[in-house]
Amino acid sequence: MQAAKTGDTVLIDYTVKTSDGRVVGQTEENAPVAVTIGSAEIFPEVETALDGMEVGGERSVTISADNAFGPRREEMVIDIPRAQLPQDNTPQPGMTLAAQQQDGSTLNLTIVAVNDETVTADGNHPLAGEDLHFGLKLVEIKPAA
Protein backbone atom coordinates (compact mmCIF):
# COMPACT_ATOMS: atom_id res chain seq x y z
CA MET A 1 0.00 0.00 0.00
CA GLN A 2 1.17 3.55 -0.76
CA ALA A 3 2.58 5.61 2.10
CA ALA A 4 2.46 9.41 2.27
CA LYS A 5 5.75 11.23 1.84
CA THR A 6 7.17 14.74 1.65
CA GLY A 7 5.67 16.59 -1.31
CA ASP A 8 2.42 14.57 -1.34
CA THR A 9 -0.87 16.33 -0.70
CA VAL A 10 -2.93 14.34 1.76
CA LEU A 11 -6.52 14.65 2.89
CA ILE A 12 -6.86 14.26 6.63
CA ASP A 13 -9.57 14.20 9.23
CA TYR A 14 -8.48 15.44 12.62
CA THR A 15 -9.62 16.37 16.09
CA VAL A 16 -7.58 18.74 18.24
CA LYS A 17 -8.03 18.74 22.01
CA THR A 18 -6.43 20.58 24.88
CA SER A 19 -4.98 18.63 27.81
CA ASP A 20 -8.28 18.97 29.70
CA GLY A 21 -10.13 17.28 26.81
CA ARG A 22 -11.73 20.40 25.33
CA VAL A 23 -12.17 20.07 21.55
CA VAL A 24 -10.71 23.17 19.87
CA GLY A 25 -10.71 22.03 16.25
CA GLN A 26 -12.03 19.21 14.10
CA THR A 27 -13.05 18.25 10.61
CA GLU A 28 -15.88 15.93 11.66
CA GLU A 29 -18.73 18.07 10.30
CA ASN A 30 -16.78 19.37 7.30
CA ALA A 31 -14.78 17.79 4.52
CA PRO A 32 -11.27 16.50 5.22
CA VAL A 33 -8.49 19.08 5.02
CA ALA A 34 -5.79 19.01 2.33
CA VAL A 35 -2.20 19.36 3.56
CA THR A 36 0.97 19.16 1.49
CA ILE A 37 3.61 17.39 3.57
CA GLY A 38 6.73 19.52 3.86
CA SER A 39 5.10 22.83 2.94
CA ALA A 40 4.79 24.15 6.52
CA GLU A 41 0.99 24.45 6.24
CA ILE A 42 0.54 22.78 9.62
CA PHE A 43 2.65 22.12 12.71
CA PRO A 44 5.89 20.26 11.86
CA GLU A 45 5.03 17.52 14.38
CA VAL A 46 1.82 16.80 12.45
CA GLU A 47 3.72 16.68 9.14
CA THR A 48 6.18 14.22 10.70
CA ALA A 49 3.28 12.04 11.89
CA LEU A 50 1.70 12.07 8.41
CA ASP A 51 4.96 11.11 6.67
CA GLY A 52 4.86 7.35 6.16
CA MET A 53 1.14 6.94 6.95
CA GLU A 54 -1.08 4.89 4.68
CA VAL A 55 -4.69 5.62 3.73
CA GLY A 56 -6.93 4.70 6.65
CA GLY A 57 -4.07 5.02 9.11
CA GLU A 58 -4.57 6.84 12.39
CA ARG A 59 -2.04 8.50 14.65
CA SER A 60 -2.01 10.73 17.67
CA VAL A 61 0.50 13.50 18.16
CA THR A 62 0.95 15.98 20.98
CA ILE A 63 2.38 19.44 20.39
CA SER A 64 3.71 21.25 23.43
CA ALA A 65 2.47 24.76 24.11
CA ASP A 66 5.94 26.11 23.33
CA ASN A 67 5.78 24.58 19.84
CA ALA A 68 2.11 25.43 19.26
CA PHE A 69 1.03 28.97 20.16
CA GLY A 70 3.69 29.64 22.77
CA PRO A 71 3.42 30.16 26.50
CA ARG A 72 0.74 32.38 27.95
CA ARG A 73 2.26 35.79 28.68
CA GLU A 74 0.58 37.89 31.35
CA GLU A 75 2.17 41.08 29.97
CA MET A 76 -0.11 40.57 26.95
CA VAL A 77 -3.15 41.29 29.17
CA ILE A 78 -3.64 45.03 29.26
CA ASP A 79 -6.10 47.62 30.54
CA ILE A 80 -7.27 50.13 27.95
CA PRO A 81 -9.03 53.35 28.95
CA ARG A 82 -12.53 53.26 27.48
CA ALA A 83 -11.96 56.78 26.13
CA GLN A 84 -9.40 55.29 23.69
CA LEU A 85 -11.93 52.88 22.20
CA PRO A 86 -14.21 53.61 19.24
CA GLN A 87 -17.47 55.09 20.46
CA ASP A 88 -19.64 53.34 17.86
CA ASN A 89 -20.27 50.16 19.88
CA THR A 90 -20.31 49.03 23.48
CA PRO A 91 -17.40 46.77 24.44
CA GLN A 92 -18.34 43.34 25.77
CA PRO A 93 -16.29 40.33 26.92
CA GLY A 94 -15.47 38.13 23.94
CA MET A 95 -15.35 40.98 21.44
CA THR A 96 -12.11 41.45 19.53
CA LEU A 97 -10.14 44.61 18.90
CA ALA A 98 -7.33 45.20 16.43
CA ALA A 99 -4.46 47.29 17.74
CA GLN A 100 -1.57 48.62 15.69
CA GLN A 101 1.81 47.85 17.24
CA GLN A 102 4.85 50.11 17.12
CA ASP A 103 6.32 48.09 14.23
CA GLY A 104 3.13 48.66 12.20
CA SER A 105 1.83 45.10 12.55
CA THR A 106 -1.66 44.37 13.87
CA LEU A 107 -2.30 42.63 17.17
CA ASN A 108 -5.69 41.06 17.81
CA LEU A 109 -6.97 41.55 21.35
CA THR A 110 -9.90 39.79 23.00
CA ILE A 111 -11.87 41.75 25.58
CA VAL A 112 -11.98 39.73 28.81
CA ALA A 113 -13.47 42.29 31.23
CA VAL A 114 -15.25 45.64 31.05
CA ASN A 115 -15.73 48.25 33.78
CA ASP A 116 -16.73 51.90 33.83
CA GLU A 117 -13.25 53.31 33.15
CA THR A 118 -11.28 50.54 31.40
CA VAL A 119 -11.51 47.46 29.25
CA THR A 120 -9.18 44.53 29.97
CA ALA A 121 -7.97 42.94 26.75
CA ASP A 122 -5.85 39.83 26.16
CA GLY A 123 -3.36 39.76 23.27
CA ASN A 124 -2.44 36.11 23.78
CA HIS A 125 -3.59 33.60 21.19
CA PRO A 126 -6.65 31.82 22.68
CA LEU A 127 -4.62 28.58 22.78
CA ALA A 128 -1.42 30.09 24.21
CA GLY A 129 -0.12 27.96 27.06
CA GLU A 130 -2.06 24.90 25.87
CA ASP A 131 -0.57 21.60 24.77
CA LEU A 132 -2.48 20.40 21.69
CA HIS A 133 -3.40 16.76 21.15
CA PHE A 134 -4.13 15.86 17.52
CA GLY A 135 -6.01 12.74 16.50
CA LEU A 136 -5.22 12.23 12.80
CA LYS A 137 -6.73 9.96 10.15
CA LEU A 138 -5.32 9.83 6.63
CA VAL A 139 -8.18 9.79 4.13
CA GLU A 140 -6.42 10.12 0.75
CA ILE A 141 -2.97 10.58 -0.76
CA LYS A 142 -2.42 12.68 -3.88
CA PRO A 143 1.18 11.91 -4.89
CA ALA A 144 3.51 14.78 -5.75
CA ALA A 145 3.69 15.51 -9.48
Coordinates of C-alpha atoms in Angstrom, one line a residue:
M1 CA 0.0 0.0 0.0
Q2 CA 1.2 3.5 -0.8
A3 CA 2.6 5.6 2.1
A4 CA 2.5 9.4 2.3
K5 CA 5.8 11.2 1.8
T6 CA 7.2 14.7 1.6
G7 CA 5.7 16.6 -1.3
D8 CA 2.4 14.6 -1.3
T9 CA -0.9 16.3 -0.7
V10 CA -2.9 14.3 1.8
L11 CA -6.5 14.7 2.9
I12 CA -6.9 14.3 6.6
D13 CA -9.6 14.2 9.2
Y14 CA -8.5 15.4 12.6
T15 CA -9.6 16.4 16.1
V16 CA -7.6 18.7 18.2
K17 CA -8.0 18.7 22.0
T18 CA -6.4 20.6 24.9
S19 CA -5.0 18.6 27.8
D20 CA -8.3 19.0 29.7
G21 CA -10.1 17.3 26.8
R22 CA -11.7 20.4 25.3
V23 CA -12.2 20.1 21.5
V24 CA -10.7 23.2 19.9
G25 CA -10.7 22.0 16.2
Q26 CA -12.0 19.2 14.1
T27 CA -13.1 18.3 10.6
E28 CA -15.9 15.9 11.7
E29 CA -18.7 18.1 10.3
N30 CA -16.8 19.4 7.3
A31 CA -14.8 17.8 4.5
P32 CA -11.3 16.5 5.2
V33 CA -8.5 19.1 5.0
A34 CA -5.8 19.0 2.3
V35 CA -2.2 19.4 3.6
T36 CA 1.0 19.2 1.5
I37 CA 3.6 17.4 3.6
G38 CA 6.7 19.5 3.9
S39 CA 5.1 22.8 2.9
A40 CA 4.8 24.2 6.5
E41 CA 1.0 24.5 6.2
I42 CA 0.5 22.8 9.6
F43 CA 2.7 22.1 12.7
P44 CA 5.9 20.3 11.9
E45 CA 5.0 17.5 14.4
V46 CA 1.8 16.8 12.4
E47 CA 3.7 16.7 9.1
T48 CA 6.2 14.2 10.7
A49 CA 3.3 12.0 11.9
L50 CA 1.7 12.1 8.4
D51 CA 5.0 11.1 6.7
G52 CA 4.9 7.4 6.2
M53 CA 1.1 6.9 7.0
E54 CA -1.1 4.9 4.7
V55 CA -4.7 5.6 3.7
G56 CA -6.9 4.7 6.7
G57 CA -4.1 5.0 9.1
E58 CA -4.6 6.8 12.4
R59 CA -2.0 8.5 14.6
S60 CA -2.0 10.7 17.7
V61 CA 0.5 13.5 18.2
T62 CA 1.0 16.0 21.0
I63 CA 2.4 19.4 20.4
S64 CA 3.7 21.2 23.4
A65 CA 2.5 24.8 24.1
D66 CA 5.9 26.1 23.3
N67 CA 5.8 24.6 19.8
A68 CA 2.1 25.4 19.3
F69 CA 1.0 29.0 20.2
G70 CA 3.7 29.6 22.8
P71 CA 3.4 30.2 26.5
R72 CA 0.7 32.4 28.0
R73 CA 2.3 35.8 28.7
E74 CA 0.6 37.9 31.4
E75 CA 2.2 41.1 30.0
M76 CA -0.1 40.6 26.9
V77 CA -3.1 41.3 29.2
I78 CA -3.6 45.0 29.3
D79 CA -6.1 47.6 30.5
I80 CA -7.3 50.1 28.0
P81 CA -9.0 53.4 28.9
R82 CA -12.5 53.3 27.5
A83 CA -12.0 56.8 26.1
Q84 CA -9.4 55.3 23.7
L85 CA -11.9 52.9 22.2
P86 CA -14.2 53.6 19.2
Q87 CA -17.5 55.1 20.5
D88 CA -19.6 53.3 17.9
N89 CA -20.3 50.2 19.9
T90 CA -20.3 49.0 23.5
P91 CA -17.4 46.8 24.4
Q92 CA -18.3 43.3 25.8
P93 CA -16.3 40.3 26.9
G94 CA -15.5 38.1 23.9
M95 CA -15.3 41.0 21.4
T96 CA -12.1 41.4 19.5
L97 CA -10.1 44.6 18.9
A98 CA -7.3 45.2 16.4
A99 CA -4.5 47.3 17.7
Q100 CA -1.6 48.6 15.7
Q101 CA 1.8 47.8 17.2
Q102 CA 4.9 50.1 17.1
D103 CA 6.3 48.1 14.2
G104 CA 3.1 48.7 12.2
S105 CA 1.8 45.1 12.5
T106 CA -1.7 44.4 13.9
L107 CA -2.3 42.6 17.2
N108 CA -5.7 41.1 17.8
L109 CA -7.0 41.5 21.3
T110 CA -9.9 39.8 23.0
I111 CA -11.9 41.7 25.6
V112 CA -12.0 39.7 28.8
A113 CA -13.5 42.3 31.2
V114 CA -15.2 45.6 31.1
N115 CA -15.7 48.2 33.8
D116 CA -16.7 51.9 33.8
E117 CA -13.3 53.3 33.2
T118 CA -11.3 50.5 31.4
V119 CA -11.5 47.5 29.3
T120 CA -9.2 44.5 30.0
A121 CA -8.0 42.9 26.7
D122 CA -5.8 39.8 26.2
G123 CA -3.4 39.8 23.3
N124 CA -2.4 36.1 23.8
H125 CA -3.6 33.6 21.2
P126 CA -6.6 31.8 22.7
L127 CA -4.6 28.6 22.8
A128 CA -1.4 30.1 24.2
G129 CA -0.1 28.0 27.1
E130 CA -2.1 24.9 25.9
D131 CA -0.6 21.6 24.8
L132 CA -2.5 20.4 21.7
H133 CA -3.4 16.8 21.1
F134 CA -4.1 15.9 17.5
G135 CA -6.0 12.7 16.5
L136 CA -5.2 12.2 12.8
K137 CA -6.7 10.0 10.2
L138 CA -5.3 9.8 6.6
V139 CA -8.2 9.8 4.1
E140 CA -6.4 10.1 0.8
I141 CA -3.0 10.6 -0.8
K142 CA -2.4 12.7 -3.9
P143 CA 1.2 11.9 -4.9
A144 CA 3.5 14.8 -5.8
A145 CA 3.7 15.5 -9.5

